[in-house]
Short mmCIF file of N, CA and C in Angstrom, two decimals:
data_model
loop_
_atom_site.label_atom_id
_atom_site.label_comp_id
_atom_site.label_asym_id
_atom_site.label_seq_id
_atom_site.Cartn_x
_atom_site.Cartn_y
_atom_site.Cartn_z
N UNK A 1 11.22 -31.10 17.31
CA UNK A 1 11.11 -30.42 16.04
C UNK A 1 12.15 -29.31 16.00
N UNK A 2 12.84 -29.18 14.89
CA UNK A 2 13.79 -28.10 14.71
C UNK A 2 13.10 -26.92 14.05
N UNK A 3 13.38 -25.73 14.55
CA UNK A 3 12.82 -24.53 13.94
C UNK A 3 13.86 -23.96 13.01
N UNK A 4 13.50 -23.91 11.75
CA UNK A 4 14.40 -23.34 10.75
C UNK A 4 14.09 -21.85 10.66
N UNK A 5 15.02 -21.08 10.16
CA UNK A 5 14.75 -19.65 10.02
C UNK A 5 14.76 -19.22 8.57
N UNK A 6 14.63 -20.16 7.66
CA UNK A 6 14.63 -19.81 6.25
C UNK A 6 13.25 -20.10 5.65
N UNK A 7 12.62 -19.08 5.14
CA UNK A 7 11.34 -19.25 4.46
C UNK A 7 11.46 -19.02 2.96
N UNK A 8 12.60 -18.59 2.50
CA UNK A 8 12.75 -18.29 1.08
C UNK A 8 12.98 -19.53 0.23
N UNK A 9 12.87 -20.67 0.82
CA UNK A 9 13.12 -21.91 0.12
C UNK A 9 12.03 -22.18 -0.92
N UNK A 10 12.43 -22.70 -2.03
CA UNK A 10 11.46 -23.04 -3.07
C UNK A 10 10.66 -24.29 -2.70
N UNK A 11 11.05 -24.95 -1.62
CA UNK A 11 10.34 -26.15 -1.20
C UNK A 11 9.12 -25.85 -0.33
N UNK A 12 9.02 -24.65 0.18
CA UNK A 12 7.94 -24.32 1.12
C UNK A 12 6.55 -24.55 0.52
N UNK A 13 6.25 -24.12 -0.71
CA UNK A 13 4.91 -24.37 -1.24
C UNK A 13 4.56 -25.86 -1.30
N UNK A 14 5.50 -26.68 -1.68
CA UNK A 14 5.26 -28.13 -1.74
C UNK A 14 5.02 -28.68 -0.35
N UNK A 15 5.84 -28.28 0.60
CA UNK A 15 5.71 -28.76 1.98
C UNK A 15 4.39 -28.29 2.60
N UNK A 16 3.98 -27.06 2.32
CA UNK A 16 2.70 -26.56 2.82
C UNK A 16 1.54 -27.30 2.16
N UNK A 17 1.65 -27.61 0.88
CA UNK A 17 0.61 -28.35 0.18
C UNK A 17 0.44 -29.74 0.80
N UNK A 18 1.54 -30.38 1.13
CA UNK A 18 1.48 -31.68 1.79
C UNK A 18 0.78 -31.55 3.15
N UNK A 19 1.15 -30.54 3.92
CA UNK A 19 0.50 -30.31 5.21
C UNK A 19 -0.99 -30.07 5.06
N UNK A 20 -1.37 -29.27 4.08
CA UNK A 20 -2.79 -29.02 3.85
C UNK A 20 -3.51 -30.28 3.38
N UNK A 21 -2.81 -31.12 2.63
CA UNK A 21 -3.40 -32.40 2.21
C UNK A 21 -3.69 -33.28 3.42
N UNK A 22 -2.80 -33.27 4.38
CA UNK A 22 -3.03 -34.04 5.60
C UNK A 22 -4.21 -33.46 6.37
N UNK A 23 -4.29 -32.13 6.46
CA UNK A 23 -5.41 -31.50 7.16
C UNK A 23 -6.73 -31.87 6.51
N UNK A 24 -6.77 -31.89 5.17
CA UNK A 24 -7.99 -32.30 4.47
C UNK A 24 -8.42 -33.70 4.89
N UNK A 25 -7.45 -34.59 5.00
CA UNK A 25 -7.75 -35.97 5.40
C UNK A 25 -8.14 -36.06 6.88
N UNK A 26 -7.48 -35.26 7.73
CA UNK A 26 -7.81 -35.28 9.16
C UNK A 26 -9.23 -34.81 9.44
N UNK A 27 -9.79 -34.04 8.53
CA UNK A 27 -11.18 -33.62 8.71
C UNK A 27 -12.15 -34.79 8.50
N UNK A 28 -11.66 -35.85 7.88
CA UNK A 28 -12.51 -37.00 7.57
C UNK A 28 -12.19 -38.24 8.40
N UNK A 29 -10.92 -38.37 8.84
CA UNK A 29 -10.53 -39.60 9.53
C UNK A 29 -9.35 -39.36 10.47
N UNK A 30 -9.06 -40.37 11.25
CA UNK A 30 -7.95 -40.33 12.20
C UNK A 30 -6.61 -40.38 11.46
N UNK A 31 -5.56 -39.83 12.09
CA UNK A 31 -4.24 -39.84 11.48
C UNK A 31 -3.79 -41.26 11.13
N UNK A 32 -4.05 -42.22 12.00
CA UNK A 32 -3.63 -43.61 11.76
C UNK A 32 -4.29 -44.22 10.53
N UNK A 33 -5.43 -43.65 10.11
CA UNK A 33 -6.17 -44.18 8.96
C UNK A 33 -5.85 -43.47 7.65
N UNK A 34 -4.99 -42.47 7.71
CA UNK A 34 -4.66 -41.70 6.51
C UNK A 34 -3.50 -42.36 5.78
N UNK A 35 -3.65 -42.49 4.48
CA UNK A 35 -2.59 -43.06 3.65
C UNK A 35 -1.85 -41.93 2.92
N UNK A 36 -0.58 -42.13 2.71
CA UNK A 36 0.22 -41.15 1.97
C UNK A 36 -0.38 -40.92 0.59
N UNK A 37 -0.92 -41.96 -0.02
CA UNK A 37 -1.55 -41.83 -1.34
C UNK A 37 -2.66 -40.79 -1.32
N UNK A 38 -3.49 -40.80 -0.28
CA UNK A 38 -4.58 -39.81 -0.17
C UNK A 38 -4.02 -38.40 -0.06
N UNK A 39 -2.97 -38.26 0.72
CA UNK A 39 -2.37 -36.94 0.95
C UNK A 39 -1.76 -36.40 -0.33
N UNK A 40 -0.99 -37.21 -1.04
CA UNK A 40 -0.32 -36.70 -2.24
C UNK A 40 -1.32 -36.38 -3.34
N UNK A 41 -2.44 -37.12 -3.38
CA UNK A 41 -3.48 -36.79 -4.36
C UNK A 41 -4.11 -35.44 -4.02
N UNK A 42 -4.41 -35.21 -2.75
CA UNK A 42 -4.96 -33.91 -2.32
C UNK A 42 -3.97 -32.78 -2.57
N UNK A 43 -2.70 -33.04 -2.28
CA UNK A 43 -1.67 -32.01 -2.38
C UNK A 43 -1.19 -31.81 -3.81
N UNK A 44 -1.52 -32.76 -4.68
CA UNK A 44 -1.08 -32.71 -6.08
C UNK A 44 0.46 -32.69 -6.18
N UNK A 45 1.07 -33.58 -5.40
CA UNK A 45 2.52 -33.76 -5.44
C UNK A 45 2.81 -35.25 -5.64
N UNK A 46 4.01 -35.55 -6.01
CA UNK A 46 4.38 -36.95 -6.23
C UNK A 46 4.74 -37.63 -4.92
N UNK A 47 4.67 -38.94 -4.94
CA UNK A 47 5.08 -39.74 -3.78
C UNK A 47 6.56 -39.47 -3.48
N UNK A 48 7.35 -39.33 -4.53
CA UNK A 48 8.77 -39.05 -4.37
C UNK A 48 8.98 -37.73 -3.62
N UNK A 49 8.16 -36.72 -3.96
CA UNK A 49 8.26 -35.43 -3.26
C UNK A 49 7.96 -35.60 -1.79
N UNK A 50 6.91 -36.36 -1.48
CA UNK A 50 6.57 -36.56 -0.07
C UNK A 50 7.76 -37.17 0.68
N UNK A 51 8.29 -38.25 0.13
CA UNK A 51 9.36 -38.96 0.83
C UNK A 51 10.71 -38.26 0.75
N UNK A 52 10.84 -37.28 -0.12
CA UNK A 52 12.05 -36.46 -0.14
C UNK A 52 12.15 -35.65 1.17
N UNK A 53 11.00 -35.23 1.67
CA UNK A 53 10.96 -34.38 2.86
C UNK A 53 10.65 -35.14 4.14
N UNK A 54 9.84 -36.19 4.06
CA UNK A 54 9.30 -36.79 5.28
C UNK A 54 9.41 -38.31 5.29
N UNK A 55 9.51 -38.83 6.50
CA UNK A 55 9.43 -40.27 6.68
C UNK A 55 7.99 -40.70 6.91
N UNK A 56 7.17 -39.78 7.49
CA UNK A 56 5.79 -40.14 7.81
C UNK A 56 4.93 -38.87 7.88
N UNK A 57 3.65 -39.08 8.09
CA UNK A 57 2.69 -37.96 8.13
C UNK A 57 2.92 -37.07 9.35
N UNK A 58 3.28 -37.66 10.45
CA UNK A 58 3.55 -36.89 11.67
C UNK A 58 4.66 -35.88 11.43
N UNK A 59 5.74 -36.31 10.77
CA UNK A 59 6.84 -35.40 10.46
C UNK A 59 6.36 -34.23 9.60
N UNK A 60 5.47 -34.53 8.67
CA UNK A 60 4.94 -33.47 7.79
C UNK A 60 4.12 -32.46 8.58
N UNK A 61 3.34 -32.93 9.54
CA UNK A 61 2.56 -32.01 10.36
C UNK A 61 3.47 -31.13 11.22
N UNK A 62 4.54 -31.71 11.74
CA UNK A 62 5.50 -30.94 12.52
C UNK A 62 6.20 -29.90 11.64
N UNK A 63 6.54 -30.29 10.42
CA UNK A 63 7.20 -29.36 9.51
C UNK A 63 6.28 -28.20 9.14
N UNK A 64 5.01 -28.48 8.95
CA UNK A 64 4.04 -27.43 8.65
C UNK A 64 4.09 -26.37 9.75
N UNK A 65 4.05 -26.82 10.99
CA UNK A 65 4.12 -25.89 12.12
C UNK A 65 5.46 -25.18 12.16
N UNK A 66 6.51 -25.87 11.81
CA UNK A 66 7.84 -25.28 11.75
C UNK A 66 7.85 -24.09 10.77
N UNK A 67 7.24 -24.27 9.64
CA UNK A 67 7.16 -23.19 8.64
C UNK A 67 6.35 -22.02 9.19
N UNK A 68 5.23 -22.33 9.83
CA UNK A 68 4.37 -21.28 10.41
C UNK A 68 5.13 -20.51 11.49
N UNK A 69 5.82 -21.21 12.38
CA UNK A 69 6.55 -20.56 13.47
C UNK A 69 7.70 -19.72 12.93
N UNK A 70 8.36 -20.20 11.90
CA UNK A 70 9.44 -19.42 11.30
C UNK A 70 8.90 -18.10 10.76
N UNK A 71 7.77 -18.14 10.09
CA UNK A 71 7.14 -16.91 9.60
C UNK A 71 6.76 -15.98 10.74
N UNK A 72 6.29 -16.57 11.83
CA UNK A 72 5.93 -15.81 13.02
C UNK A 72 7.14 -15.07 13.58
N UNK A 73 8.25 -15.77 13.67
CA UNK A 73 9.47 -15.16 14.20
C UNK A 73 9.94 -14.01 13.33
N UNK A 74 9.84 -14.19 12.04
CA UNK A 74 10.29 -13.15 11.11
C UNK A 74 9.35 -11.95 11.14
N UNK A 75 8.06 -12.20 10.98
CA UNK A 75 7.09 -11.09 10.95
C UNK A 75 6.96 -10.39 12.29
N UNK A 76 7.08 -11.14 13.37
CA UNK A 76 6.90 -10.57 14.70
C UNK A 76 8.13 -9.90 15.26
N UNK A 77 9.24 -9.97 14.55
CA UNK A 77 10.45 -9.31 15.00
C UNK A 77 11.21 -10.05 16.09
N UNK A 78 10.81 -11.27 16.39
CA UNK A 78 11.47 -11.99 17.47
C UNK A 78 12.86 -12.47 17.11
N UNK A 79 13.17 -12.54 15.84
CA UNK A 79 14.54 -12.91 15.47
C UNK A 79 15.52 -11.82 15.89
N UNK A 80 15.06 -10.57 15.82
CA UNK A 80 15.92 -9.44 16.18
C UNK A 80 15.80 -9.03 17.64
N UNK A 81 14.64 -9.25 18.24
CA UNK A 81 14.41 -8.83 19.62
C UNK A 81 13.49 -9.82 20.33
N UNK A 82 14.05 -10.90 20.88
CA UNK A 82 13.22 -11.90 21.56
C UNK A 82 12.44 -11.34 22.75
N UNK A 83 12.82 -10.17 23.23
CA UNK A 83 12.15 -9.58 24.37
C UNK A 83 10.76 -9.04 24.07
N UNK A 84 10.35 -9.00 22.80
CA UNK A 84 9.04 -8.45 22.45
C UNK A 84 7.91 -9.40 22.79
N UNK A 85 8.21 -10.67 23.06
CA UNK A 85 7.17 -11.69 23.09
C UNK A 85 6.08 -11.47 24.12
N UNK A 86 6.33 -10.75 25.21
CA UNK A 86 5.35 -10.62 26.26
C UNK A 86 4.71 -9.23 26.32
N UNK A 87 4.93 -8.43 25.33
CA UNK A 87 4.28 -7.12 25.28
C UNK A 87 2.86 -7.29 24.76
N UNK A 88 1.91 -6.48 25.24
CA UNK A 88 0.51 -6.64 24.81
C UNK A 88 0.35 -6.59 23.29
N UNK A 89 1.04 -5.67 22.64
CA UNK A 89 0.90 -5.57 21.19
C UNK A 89 1.45 -6.80 20.48
N UNK A 90 2.45 -7.44 21.08
CA UNK A 90 2.99 -8.64 20.46
C UNK A 90 2.08 -9.85 20.71
N UNK A 91 1.46 -9.89 21.87
CA UNK A 91 0.49 -10.95 22.14
C UNK A 91 -0.66 -10.83 21.14
N UNK A 92 -1.11 -9.60 20.89
CA UNK A 92 -2.16 -9.37 19.90
C UNK A 92 -1.69 -9.80 18.51
N UNK A 93 -0.46 -9.44 18.16
CA UNK A 93 0.11 -9.88 16.89
C UNK A 93 0.09 -11.41 16.81
N UNK A 94 0.48 -12.07 17.90
CA UNK A 94 0.53 -13.53 17.93
C UNK A 94 -0.84 -14.13 17.64
N UNK A 95 -1.86 -13.62 18.32
CA UNK A 95 -3.22 -14.13 18.09
C UNK A 95 -3.64 -13.94 16.63
N UNK A 96 -3.38 -12.77 16.09
CA UNK A 96 -3.76 -12.50 14.70
C UNK A 96 -2.93 -13.31 13.70
N UNK A 97 -1.64 -13.47 13.98
CA UNK A 97 -0.79 -14.25 13.08
C UNK A 97 -1.26 -15.70 13.04
N UNK A 98 -1.42 -16.30 14.21
CA UNK A 98 -1.80 -17.71 14.25
C UNK A 98 -3.23 -17.93 13.79
N UNK A 99 -4.05 -16.88 13.83
CA UNK A 99 -5.40 -16.97 13.29
C UNK A 99 -5.37 -17.30 11.79
N UNK A 100 -4.33 -16.89 11.10
CA UNK A 100 -4.19 -17.23 9.67
C UNK A 100 -4.12 -18.74 9.47
N UNK A 101 -3.66 -19.43 10.49
CA UNK A 101 -3.48 -20.87 10.41
C UNK A 101 -4.42 -21.60 11.38
N UNK A 102 -5.54 -20.95 11.69
CA UNK A 102 -6.48 -21.51 12.66
C UNK A 102 -6.93 -22.92 12.27
N UNK A 103 -7.13 -23.15 11.00
CA UNK A 103 -7.56 -24.47 10.55
C UNK A 103 -6.58 -25.54 11.03
N UNK A 104 -5.30 -25.29 10.85
CA UNK A 104 -4.27 -26.23 11.27
C UNK A 104 -4.36 -26.49 12.78
N UNK A 105 -4.39 -25.43 13.56
CA UNK A 105 -4.42 -25.56 15.01
C UNK A 105 -5.68 -26.28 15.49
N UNK A 106 -6.82 -25.91 14.94
CA UNK A 106 -8.08 -26.50 15.38
C UNK A 106 -8.20 -27.97 14.98
N UNK A 107 -7.78 -28.30 13.77
CA UNK A 107 -7.86 -29.69 13.33
C UNK A 107 -6.93 -30.56 14.16
N UNK A 108 -5.70 -30.09 14.40
CA UNK A 108 -4.79 -30.89 15.22
C UNK A 108 -5.35 -31.07 16.62
N UNK A 109 -5.88 -30.02 17.20
CA UNK A 109 -6.44 -30.11 18.54
C UNK A 109 -7.61 -31.09 18.57
N UNK A 110 -8.53 -30.97 17.62
CA UNK A 110 -9.69 -31.87 17.56
C UNK A 110 -9.28 -33.31 17.27
N UNK A 111 -8.15 -33.50 16.60
CA UNK A 111 -7.69 -34.84 16.23
C UNK A 111 -6.82 -35.49 17.30
N UNK A 112 -6.72 -34.86 18.45
CA UNK A 112 -5.92 -35.42 19.53
C UNK A 112 -4.42 -35.27 19.32
N UNK A 113 -4.03 -34.30 18.50
CA UNK A 113 -2.62 -34.07 18.20
C UNK A 113 -2.11 -32.79 18.85
N UNK A 114 -2.69 -32.46 19.98
CA UNK A 114 -2.29 -31.27 20.73
C UNK A 114 -0.79 -31.30 21.06
N UNK A 115 -0.24 -32.49 21.24
CA UNK A 115 1.18 -32.58 21.61
C UNK A 115 2.09 -31.95 20.56
N UNK A 116 1.71 -32.02 19.30
CA UNK A 116 2.51 -31.35 18.26
C UNK A 116 2.56 -29.86 18.55
N UNK A 117 1.43 -29.29 18.91
CA UNK A 117 1.34 -27.86 19.16
C UNK A 117 2.11 -27.45 20.42
N UNK A 118 1.85 -28.12 21.52
CA UNK A 118 2.48 -27.71 22.78
C UNK A 118 3.98 -28.00 22.76
N UNK A 119 4.39 -29.09 22.14
CA UNK A 119 5.83 -29.36 22.04
C UNK A 119 6.54 -28.27 21.26
N UNK A 120 5.92 -27.81 20.17
CA UNK A 120 6.53 -26.75 19.36
C UNK A 120 6.59 -25.44 20.13
N UNK A 121 5.53 -25.11 20.84
CA UNK A 121 5.50 -23.87 21.62
C UNK A 121 6.56 -23.92 22.72
N UNK A 122 6.63 -25.04 23.41
CA UNK A 122 7.63 -25.17 24.48
C UNK A 122 9.04 -25.10 23.93
N UNK A 123 9.29 -25.79 22.82
CA UNK A 123 10.62 -25.76 22.23
C UNK A 123 10.99 -24.35 21.79
N UNK A 124 10.04 -23.66 21.20
CA UNK A 124 10.29 -22.28 20.77
C UNK A 124 10.69 -21.42 21.96
N UNK A 125 9.96 -21.51 23.05
CA UNK A 125 10.26 -20.70 24.23
C UNK A 125 11.62 -21.06 24.83
N UNK A 126 11.91 -22.34 24.92
CA UNK A 126 13.18 -22.76 25.52
C UNK A 126 14.37 -22.36 24.64
N UNK A 127 14.19 -22.43 23.35
CA UNK A 127 15.29 -22.14 22.43
C UNK A 127 15.49 -20.63 22.22
N UNK A 128 14.40 -19.89 22.14
CA UNK A 128 14.48 -18.48 21.74
C UNK A 128 14.30 -17.48 22.87
N UNK A 129 13.57 -17.82 23.89
CA UNK A 129 13.27 -16.86 24.95
C UNK A 129 14.08 -17.14 26.22
N UNK A 130 14.17 -18.39 26.63
CA UNK A 130 14.92 -18.72 27.84
C UNK A 130 16.36 -18.21 27.81
N UNK A 131 17.07 -18.33 26.68
CA UNK A 131 18.45 -17.81 26.68
C UNK A 131 18.55 -16.31 26.99
N UNK A 132 17.47 -15.59 26.80
CA UNK A 132 17.47 -14.16 27.10
C UNK A 132 17.36 -13.91 28.60
N UNK A 133 17.08 -14.97 29.36
CA UNK A 133 16.98 -14.92 30.81
C UNK A 133 15.95 -13.90 31.31
N UNK A 134 14.88 -13.74 30.52
CA UNK A 134 13.81 -12.82 30.92
C UNK A 134 12.93 -13.45 32.00
N UNK A 135 12.69 -14.75 31.89
CA UNK A 135 11.81 -15.45 32.82
C UNK A 135 12.42 -16.78 33.21
N UNK A 136 11.93 -17.34 34.28
CA UNK A 136 12.32 -18.69 34.69
C UNK A 136 11.66 -19.69 33.74
N UNK A 137 12.26 -20.85 33.59
CA UNK A 137 11.75 -21.89 32.70
C UNK A 137 10.28 -22.22 33.00
N UNK A 138 9.91 -22.33 34.27
CA UNK A 138 8.53 -22.68 34.60
C UNK A 138 7.56 -21.56 34.23
N UNK A 139 8.01 -20.33 34.35
CA UNK A 139 7.17 -19.21 33.93
C UNK A 139 6.95 -19.26 32.42
N UNK A 140 7.99 -19.61 31.68
CA UNK A 140 7.86 -19.71 30.22
C UNK A 140 6.91 -20.84 29.83
N UNK A 141 7.02 -21.97 30.49
CA UNK A 141 6.10 -23.07 30.20
C UNK A 141 4.66 -22.66 30.49
N UNK A 142 4.44 -21.99 31.61
CA UNK A 142 3.09 -21.55 31.95
C UNK A 142 2.57 -20.54 30.93
N UNK A 143 3.42 -19.60 30.56
CA UNK A 143 3.02 -18.58 29.58
C UNK A 143 2.73 -19.22 28.23
N UNK A 144 3.62 -20.09 27.76
CA UNK A 144 3.46 -20.72 26.46
C UNK A 144 2.18 -21.55 26.40
N UNK A 145 1.96 -22.36 27.42
CA UNK A 145 0.74 -23.17 27.46
C UNK A 145 -0.50 -22.33 27.59
N UNK A 146 -0.42 -21.28 28.41
CA UNK A 146 -1.56 -20.39 28.57
C UNK A 146 -1.92 -19.67 27.29
N UNK A 147 -0.91 -19.19 26.58
CA UNK A 147 -1.15 -18.50 25.31
C UNK A 147 -1.75 -19.45 24.29
N UNK A 148 -1.20 -20.65 24.18
CA UNK A 148 -1.74 -21.63 23.23
C UNK A 148 -3.17 -22.00 23.58
N UNK A 149 -3.43 -22.28 24.84
CA UNK A 149 -4.79 -22.65 25.24
C UNK A 149 -5.78 -21.51 25.06
N UNK A 150 -5.37 -20.29 25.38
CA UNK A 150 -6.26 -19.14 25.19
C UNK A 150 -6.55 -18.96 23.70
N UNK A 151 -5.52 -19.11 22.86
CA UNK A 151 -5.72 -18.99 21.41
C UNK A 151 -6.70 -20.04 20.90
N UNK A 152 -6.52 -21.29 21.32
CA UNK A 152 -7.41 -22.36 20.86
C UNK A 152 -8.85 -22.10 21.30
N UNK A 153 -9.03 -21.69 22.55
CA UNK A 153 -10.38 -21.41 23.05
C UNK A 153 -11.00 -20.23 22.31
N UNK A 154 -10.20 -19.20 22.05
CA UNK A 154 -10.67 -18.03 21.31
C UNK A 154 -11.15 -18.45 19.93
N UNK A 155 -10.39 -19.29 19.26
CA UNK A 155 -10.78 -19.78 17.93
C UNK A 155 -12.03 -20.65 18.01
N UNK A 156 -12.05 -21.60 18.95
CA UNK A 156 -13.20 -22.50 19.09
C UNK A 156 -14.48 -21.74 19.39
N UNK A 157 -14.38 -20.64 20.12
CA UNK A 157 -15.55 -19.83 20.48
C UNK A 157 -15.94 -18.83 19.39
N UNK A 158 -15.28 -18.89 18.25
CA UNK A 158 -15.64 -18.00 17.15
C UNK A 158 -15.10 -16.60 17.30
N UNK A 159 -14.06 -16.42 18.09
CA UNK A 159 -13.40 -15.12 18.26
C UNK A 159 -14.39 -14.03 18.67
N UNK A 160 -15.21 -14.33 19.67
CA UNK A 160 -16.21 -13.37 20.14
C UNK A 160 -15.59 -12.12 20.74
N UNK A 161 -14.42 -12.26 21.33
CA UNK A 161 -13.67 -11.11 21.84
C UNK A 161 -12.69 -10.67 20.76
N UNK A 162 -12.33 -9.42 20.77
CA UNK A 162 -11.32 -8.95 19.82
C UNK A 162 -9.95 -9.50 20.23
N UNK A 163 -9.06 -9.63 19.27
CA UNK A 163 -7.69 -10.06 19.58
C UNK A 163 -7.06 -9.10 20.58
N UNK A 164 -7.36 -7.84 20.43
CA UNK A 164 -6.82 -6.82 21.34
C UNK A 164 -7.24 -7.09 22.78
N UNK A 165 -8.53 -7.36 23.00
CA UNK A 165 -9.03 -7.61 24.36
C UNK A 165 -8.45 -8.90 24.94
N UNK A 166 -8.36 -9.93 24.13
CA UNK A 166 -7.79 -11.20 24.61
C UNK A 166 -6.31 -10.98 24.96
N UNK A 167 -5.60 -10.24 24.12
CA UNK A 167 -4.19 -9.95 24.38
C UNK A 167 -4.02 -9.22 25.71
N UNK A 168 -4.88 -8.27 25.97
CA UNK A 168 -4.79 -7.53 27.25
C UNK A 168 -5.06 -8.44 28.44
N UNK A 169 -6.02 -9.37 28.30
CA UNK A 169 -6.29 -10.32 29.38
C UNK A 169 -5.08 -11.19 29.65
N UNK A 170 -4.48 -11.70 28.59
CA UNK A 170 -3.29 -12.55 28.74
C UNK A 170 -2.15 -11.74 29.34
N UNK A 171 -1.97 -10.55 28.86
CA UNK A 171 -0.90 -9.69 29.37
C UNK A 171 -1.07 -9.44 30.87
N UNK A 172 -2.29 -9.08 31.28
CA UNK A 172 -2.54 -8.81 32.69
C UNK A 172 -2.27 -10.06 33.54
N UNK A 173 -2.63 -11.20 33.03
CA UNK A 173 -2.44 -12.43 33.77
C UNK A 173 -0.96 -12.75 33.97
N UNK A 174 -0.16 -12.52 32.94
CA UNK A 174 1.24 -12.93 32.99
C UNK A 174 2.23 -11.80 33.23
N UNK A 175 1.76 -10.57 33.25
CA UNK A 175 2.71 -9.48 33.46
C UNK A 175 3.07 -9.38 34.94
N UNK A 176 4.30 -9.07 35.16
CA UNK A 176 4.80 -8.87 36.51
C UNK A 176 6.11 -8.09 36.40
N UNK A 177 6.50 -7.53 37.47
CA UNK A 177 7.69 -6.69 37.42
C UNK A 177 8.96 -7.47 37.71
N UNK A 178 8.83 -8.58 38.39
CA UNK A 178 10.03 -9.29 38.78
C UNK A 178 9.72 -10.77 38.95
N UNK A 179 10.60 -11.62 38.49
CA UNK A 179 10.45 -13.06 38.69
C UNK A 179 10.78 -13.40 40.15
N UNK A 180 10.19 -14.46 40.63
CA UNK A 180 10.50 -14.96 41.96
C UNK A 180 11.62 -15.96 41.81
N UNK A 181 12.67 -15.80 42.55
CA UNK A 181 13.78 -16.75 42.46
C UNK A 181 13.41 -18.05 43.14
N UNK A 182 14.07 -19.13 42.73
CA UNK A 182 13.78 -20.44 43.33
C UNK A 182 14.09 -20.46 44.81
N UNK A 183 14.99 -19.60 45.28
CA UNK A 183 15.30 -19.55 46.70
C UNK A 183 14.13 -18.99 47.50
N UNK A 184 13.31 -18.14 46.88
CA UNK A 184 12.19 -17.52 47.59
C UNK A 184 10.99 -18.47 47.72
N UNK A 185 11.01 -19.52 46.94
CA UNK A 185 9.85 -20.43 46.93
C UNK A 185 9.95 -21.43 48.06
#
């Protein structure tokens, strides 16, 4: 999935409506059983609009996440300072930001589409954080997966802990002063 950095596009509402139409259908049936006709009726868009943007429903779900992640990068300041990603306040921001889209994350996870989520998180880290050379690739994969899994569990459990407390737990788990070089392992 490619992460775009433009949200000012006039196409975003249509693309989000299509994504929400798919989510409505995923609450009732498996992705393989969903027809584009059902999605466009829910989204109130034309078939031509759907196929202008997507070849299939999977692409639309990936694009939905692409839009969400782009907003995250802009609001969270990561476009200007990728180094903020592992600070406790940014972890808390991440939990609260993605909570706005909890329905998307939870439905995909329940529908066996976790790979869309983890692939996007991994790609984001490799493209935006790894070039900063803050952490080793394996540390980033562990952090990205841990953050995604903690977020999903927090949502599934009804957010019994505050975002602040969960952020501090994640921060303590992954904070360290120095990476271990591959030669030391």
